[in-house]
Amino acid sequence: MAILLNSETTMVVQGITGREGSARTQFMLAYGTRVVAGVTPGRGGSEVHGVPVYDTVHEAWKHHGPIDAAVTFVPGLVVKDAVLEAIEAGIELVVMPVERVPLHDALDMIDDVCRAGARIVGPGSFGVISPGKSVAGWIGGTEDVAREMFPPGHVGLISRSGGQTTTLAWAIGQAGLGISTALHIGSEPVVGTSPAELLPLFEEDDDTHAVA
């Protein structure tokens, strides 16, 4: 198994028509992630790498729901609205690669998401990867690197550093082990999910035998 992401997880990319959103969507699709829709206001009816684009998350949910997760490639100054839109539509996991999110916006988002019973990974997160199953964000960077640096196995990985997430996963692989799920929880001053909140999820996962 894994935590948060598996091969059945469906995903929407907010900001999919932007440079980062488009490039990272291509990477996620190549890895095998089930990206079912994208959202960019005013760009509804278009496609990015074969993924249909909608004006709102509610429209994407109407056509492809239920949707399990959202990845936000939206500028930090306006990402709060995007996250709240995703949560209001019913999405329970938001992965935020966005950096430089205003502190008060981050605090407000985290509070609202917690009240809704959902979860934020980030802000400032490289992403989440369950090797061989799914990836959200840009952790690994390319399909080949992601598969090489994050071999599947039974060690969960939590890091505050994006670079050290990859380095530690590589070291675990070199030791003949592998990763069940790896998470860069974010590099911003305040993040939505802490290691203490992730450890019980790993403990309940039969496929995770240790956590780094």
Short mmCIF file of C-alpha atoms in Angstrom, two decimals:
data_model
loop_
_atom_site.label_atom_id
_atom_site.label_comp_id
_atom_site.label_asym_id
_atom_site.label_seq_id
_atom_site.Cartn_x
_atom_site.Cartn_y
_atom_site.Cartn_z
CA MET A 1 0.00 0.00 0.00
CA ALA A 2 1.05 3.62 0.63
CA ILE A 3 -0.30 6.74 2.33
CA LEU A 4 -2.21 9.65 0.75
CA LEU A 5 -1.54 8.54 -2.86
CA ASN A 6 -2.01 5.23 -4.64
CA SER A 7 -2.56 4.04 -8.20
CA GLU A 8 -6.29 4.81 -7.97
CA THR A 9 -5.95 8.40 -6.74
CA THR A 10 -7.63 10.87 -9.10
CA MET A 11 -6.20 14.36 -9.38
CA VAL A 12 -6.98 17.85 -10.66
CA VAL A 13 -4.24 20.38 -11.46
CA GLN A 14 -5.09 23.99 -10.64
CA GLY A 15 -3.19 26.38 -12.90
CA ILE A 16 -2.64 23.65 -15.49
CA THR A 17 -2.27 26.05 -18.43
CA GLY A 18 0.68 27.92 -16.88
CA ARG A 19 4.29 27.02 -17.64
CA GLU A 20 4.85 25.12 -14.39
CA GLY A 21 1.40 23.58 -14.34
CA SER A 22 1.73 22.27 -17.89
CA ALA A 23 5.27 20.91 -17.42
CA ARG A 24 4.51 19.19 -14.12
CA THR A 25 1.27 17.75 -15.45
CA GLN A 26 3.24 16.14 -18.27
CA PHE A 27 5.62 14.64 -15.68
CA MET A 28 2.81 13.34 -13.49
CA LEU A 29 1.04 11.77 -16.45
CA ALA A 30 4.25 10.12 -17.64
CA TYR A 31 4.71 8.60 -14.18
CA GLY A 32 1.20 7.15 -14.28
CA THR A 33 -0.72 9.58 -12.08
CA ARG A 34 -4.44 9.73 -12.85
CA VAL A 35 -4.73 13.43 -13.70
CA VAL A 36 -8.37 13.62 -14.76
CA ALA A 37 -8.83 17.39 -15.14
CA GLY A 38 -7.20 20.79 -14.98
CA VAL A 39 -8.53 24.16 -13.89
CA THR A 40 -7.67 27.64 -15.12
CA PRO A 41 -10.35 30.36 -14.97
CA GLY A 42 -11.17 31.56 -18.47
CA ARG A 43 -9.52 28.60 -20.19
CA GLY A 44 -12.36 26.12 -19.88
CA GLY A 45 -12.88 23.96 -22.96
CA SER A 46 -9.19 23.67 -23.82
CA GLU A 47 -6.82 20.74 -23.20
CA VAL A 48 -3.28 20.35 -21.82
CA HIS A 49 -1.49 17.09 -22.72
CA GLY A 50 -4.89 15.55 -23.40
CA VAL A 51 -6.28 16.62 -20.00
CA PRO A 52 -9.54 18.61 -20.23
CA VAL A 53 -9.46 22.09 -18.69
CA TYR A 54 -12.34 23.70 -16.79
CA ASP A 55 -12.98 27.16 -15.40
CA THR A 56 -13.66 25.93 -11.85
CA VAL A 57 -13.00 22.91 -9.67
CA HIS A 58 -16.76 22.47 -9.29
CA GLU A 59 -17.06 21.99 -13.06
CA ALA A 60 -14.19 19.50 -13.06
CA TRP A 61 -15.84 17.57 -10.20
CA LYS A 62 -19.17 17.57 -12.04
CA HIS A 63 -17.61 15.90 -15.08
CA HIS A 64 -14.96 13.69 -13.44
CA GLY A 65 -15.78 13.43 -9.74
CA PRO A 66 -15.24 12.30 -7.18
CA ILE A 67 -11.71 13.73 -7.34
CA ASP A 68 -9.34 12.76 -4.55
CA ALA A 69 -6.56 15.35 -4.74
CA ALA A 70 -5.58 18.72 -6.16
CA VAL A 71 -2.14 20.07 -7.01
CA THR A 72 -1.91 23.86 -7.06
CA PHE A 73 0.41 25.64 -9.49
CA VAL A 74 -1.05 29.04 -8.66
CA PRO A 75 0.89 32.18 -7.57
CA GLY A 76 1.30 32.53 -3.82
CA LEU A 77 -0.65 35.77 -3.59
CA VAL A 78 -3.84 34.15 -4.93
CA VAL A 79 -3.39 30.49 -3.98
CA LYS A 80 -5.65 30.83 -0.94
CA ASP A 81 -8.74 31.20 -3.15
CA ALA A 82 -7.71 28.18 -5.23
CA VAL A 83 -7.24 25.98 -2.18
CA LEU A 84 -10.55 26.97 -0.62
CA GLU A 85 -12.29 26.35 -3.96
CA ALA A 86 -10.85 22.83 -4.08
CA ILE A 87 -11.90 22.06 -0.51
CA GLU A 88 -15.40 23.45 -1.03
CA ALA A 89 -15.78 21.20 -4.08
CA GLY A 90 -15.09 18.15 -1.89
CA ILE A 91 -11.39 17.46 -2.47
CA GLU A 92 -9.69 16.12 0.66
CA LEU A 93 -5.98 16.45 -0.23
CA VAL A 94 -4.25 19.54 -1.62
CA VAL A 95 -0.56 19.42 -2.52
CA MET A 96 0.93 22.92 -2.72
CA PRO A 97 4.27 23.38 -4.53
CA VAL A 98 3.66 27.14 -4.20
CA GLU A 99 6.24 29.25 -2.34
CA ARG A 100 6.09 32.74 -0.81
CA VAL A 101 2.52 32.35 0.40
CA PRO A 102 1.58 35.25 2.72
CA LEU A 103 1.75 34.00 6.30
CA HIS A 104 -1.78 35.04 7.24
CA ASP A 105 -3.14 33.38 4.09
CA ALA A 106 -1.33 30.16 5.01
CA LEU A 107 -2.75 30.26 8.53
CA ASP A 108 -6.27 30.91 7.23
CA MET A 109 -6.03 28.10 4.67
CA ILE A 110 -4.74 25.58 7.16
CA ASP A 111 -7.49 26.46 9.63
CA ASP A 112 -10.24 26.19 7.00
CA VAL A 113 -8.87 22.93 5.61
CA CYS A 114 -8.65 21.37 9.07
CA ARG A 115 -12.23 22.39 9.83
CA ALA A 116 -13.31 20.69 6.59
CA GLY A 117 -11.53 17.46 7.57
CA ALA A 118 -9.15 17.77 4.62
CA ARG A 119 -5.34 18.02 4.38
CA ILE A 120 -2.73 20.36 2.90
CA VAL A 121 0.79 19.20 2.07
CA GLY A 122 2.76 22.44 1.81
CA PRO A 123 3.00 25.31 1.08
CA GLY A 124 6.40 25.09 -0.56
CA SER A 125 6.23 21.32 -1.02
CA PHE A 126 8.07 19.53 -3.83
CA GLY A 127 5.27 16.99 -3.56
CA VAL A 128 4.36 13.46 -2.60
CA ILE A 129 5.33 10.21 -4.30
CA SER A 130 4.19 6.65 -3.74
CA PRO A 131 6.76 4.86 -5.93
CA GLY A 132 5.33 2.92 -8.82
CA LYS A 133 1.84 4.21 -8.05
CA SER A 134 1.42 7.98 -8.22
CA VAL A 135 3.14 11.33 -7.82
CA ALA A 136 1.73 14.77 -6.98
CA GLY A 137 3.83 17.87 -7.56
CA TRP A 138 7.33 17.81 -9.02
CA ILE A 139 9.20 15.58 -6.60
CA GLY A 140 11.72 13.68 -8.72
CA GLY A 141 11.44 16.20 -11.57
CA THR A 142 11.34 13.71 -14.44
CA GLU A 143 9.91 10.24 -14.82
CA ASP A 144 13.36 8.62 -15.16
CA VAL A 145 14.81 10.40 -12.12
CA ALA A 146 11.73 9.72 -10.02
CA ARG A 147 11.90 6.01 -10.78
CA GLU A 148 15.64 5.87 -10.15
CA MET A 149 15.75 7.89 -6.93
CA PHE A 150 12.52 6.60 -5.37
CA PRO A 151 12.53 2.80 -5.67
CA PRO A 152 9.44 1.08 -4.23
CA GLY A 153 9.83 -0.53 -0.84
CA HIS A 154 8.79 -0.38 2.79
CA VAL A 155 10.32 2.80 4.25
CA GLY A 156 8.22 5.93 4.67
CA LEU A 157 10.05 9.23 4.21
CA ILE A 158 9.20 12.67 5.64
CA SER A 159 11.36 15.74 5.05
CA ARG A 160 11.31 19.51 5.47
CA SER A 161 13.96 19.84 2.74
CA GLY A 162 13.16 19.18 -0.90
CA GLY A 163 16.74 18.30 -1.81
CA GLN A 164 17.20 16.04 1.20
CA THR A 165 13.99 14.18 0.34
CA THR A 166 15.63 12.96 -2.85
CA THR A 167 19.05 12.45 -1.25
CA LEU A 168 17.67 10.35 1.60
CA ALA A 169 15.49 8.30 -0.76
CA TRP A 170 18.62 7.60 -2.84
CA ALA A 171 20.55 6.54 0.29
CA ILE A 172 17.71 4.23 1.34
CA GLY A 173 17.76 2.67 -2.13
CA GLN A 174 21.53 2.25 -1.97
CA ALA A 175 21.03 0.30 1.27
CA GLY A 176 18.90 -2.20 -0.61
CA LEU A 177 15.62 -0.83 0.72
CA GLY A 178 12.94 1.28 -0.91
CA ILE A 179 10.18 3.82 -0.31
CA SER A 180 6.49 3.26 0.46
CA THR A 181 5.61 6.98 0.31
CA ALA A 182 7.91 10.02 0.41
CA LEU A 183 6.70 13.50 1.33
CA HIS A 184 8.37 16.88 1.26
CA ILE A 185 6.06 18.60 3.71
CA GLY A 186 7.14 22.08 2.66
CA SER A 187 9.76 24.71 3.31
CA GLU A 188 7.53 27.65 4.26
CA PRO A 189 7.47 28.96 7.88
CA VAL A 190 4.06 27.32 8.47
CA VAL A 191 3.02 24.07 6.78
CA GLY A 192 -0.30 22.27 6.69
CA THR A 193 0.82 18.77 7.67
CA SER A 194 3.45 17.97 10.28
CA PRO A 195 5.53 14.80 10.75
CA ALA A 196 3.52 14.07 13.89
CA GLU A 197 0.34 13.97 11.79
CA LEU A 198 1.89 11.67 9.18
CA LEU A 199 3.43 9.09 11.51
CA PRO A 200 0.07 7.51 12.51
CA LEU A 201 -0.79 7.11 8.80
CA PHE A 202 2.48 5.27 8.21
CA GLU A 203 1.91 3.17 11.33
CA GLU A 204 -1.47 2.04 9.97
CA ASP A 205 0.01 1.19 6.56
CA ASP A 206 0.88 -2.50 6.31
CA ASP A 207 3.40 -1.77 3.57
CA THR A 208 5.44 0.64 5.70
CA HIS A 209 7.87 -1.07 8.08
CA ALA A 210 9.98 1.95 9.10
CA VAL A 211 10.00 5.73 8.70
CA ALA A 212 12.92 8.09 8.05
#
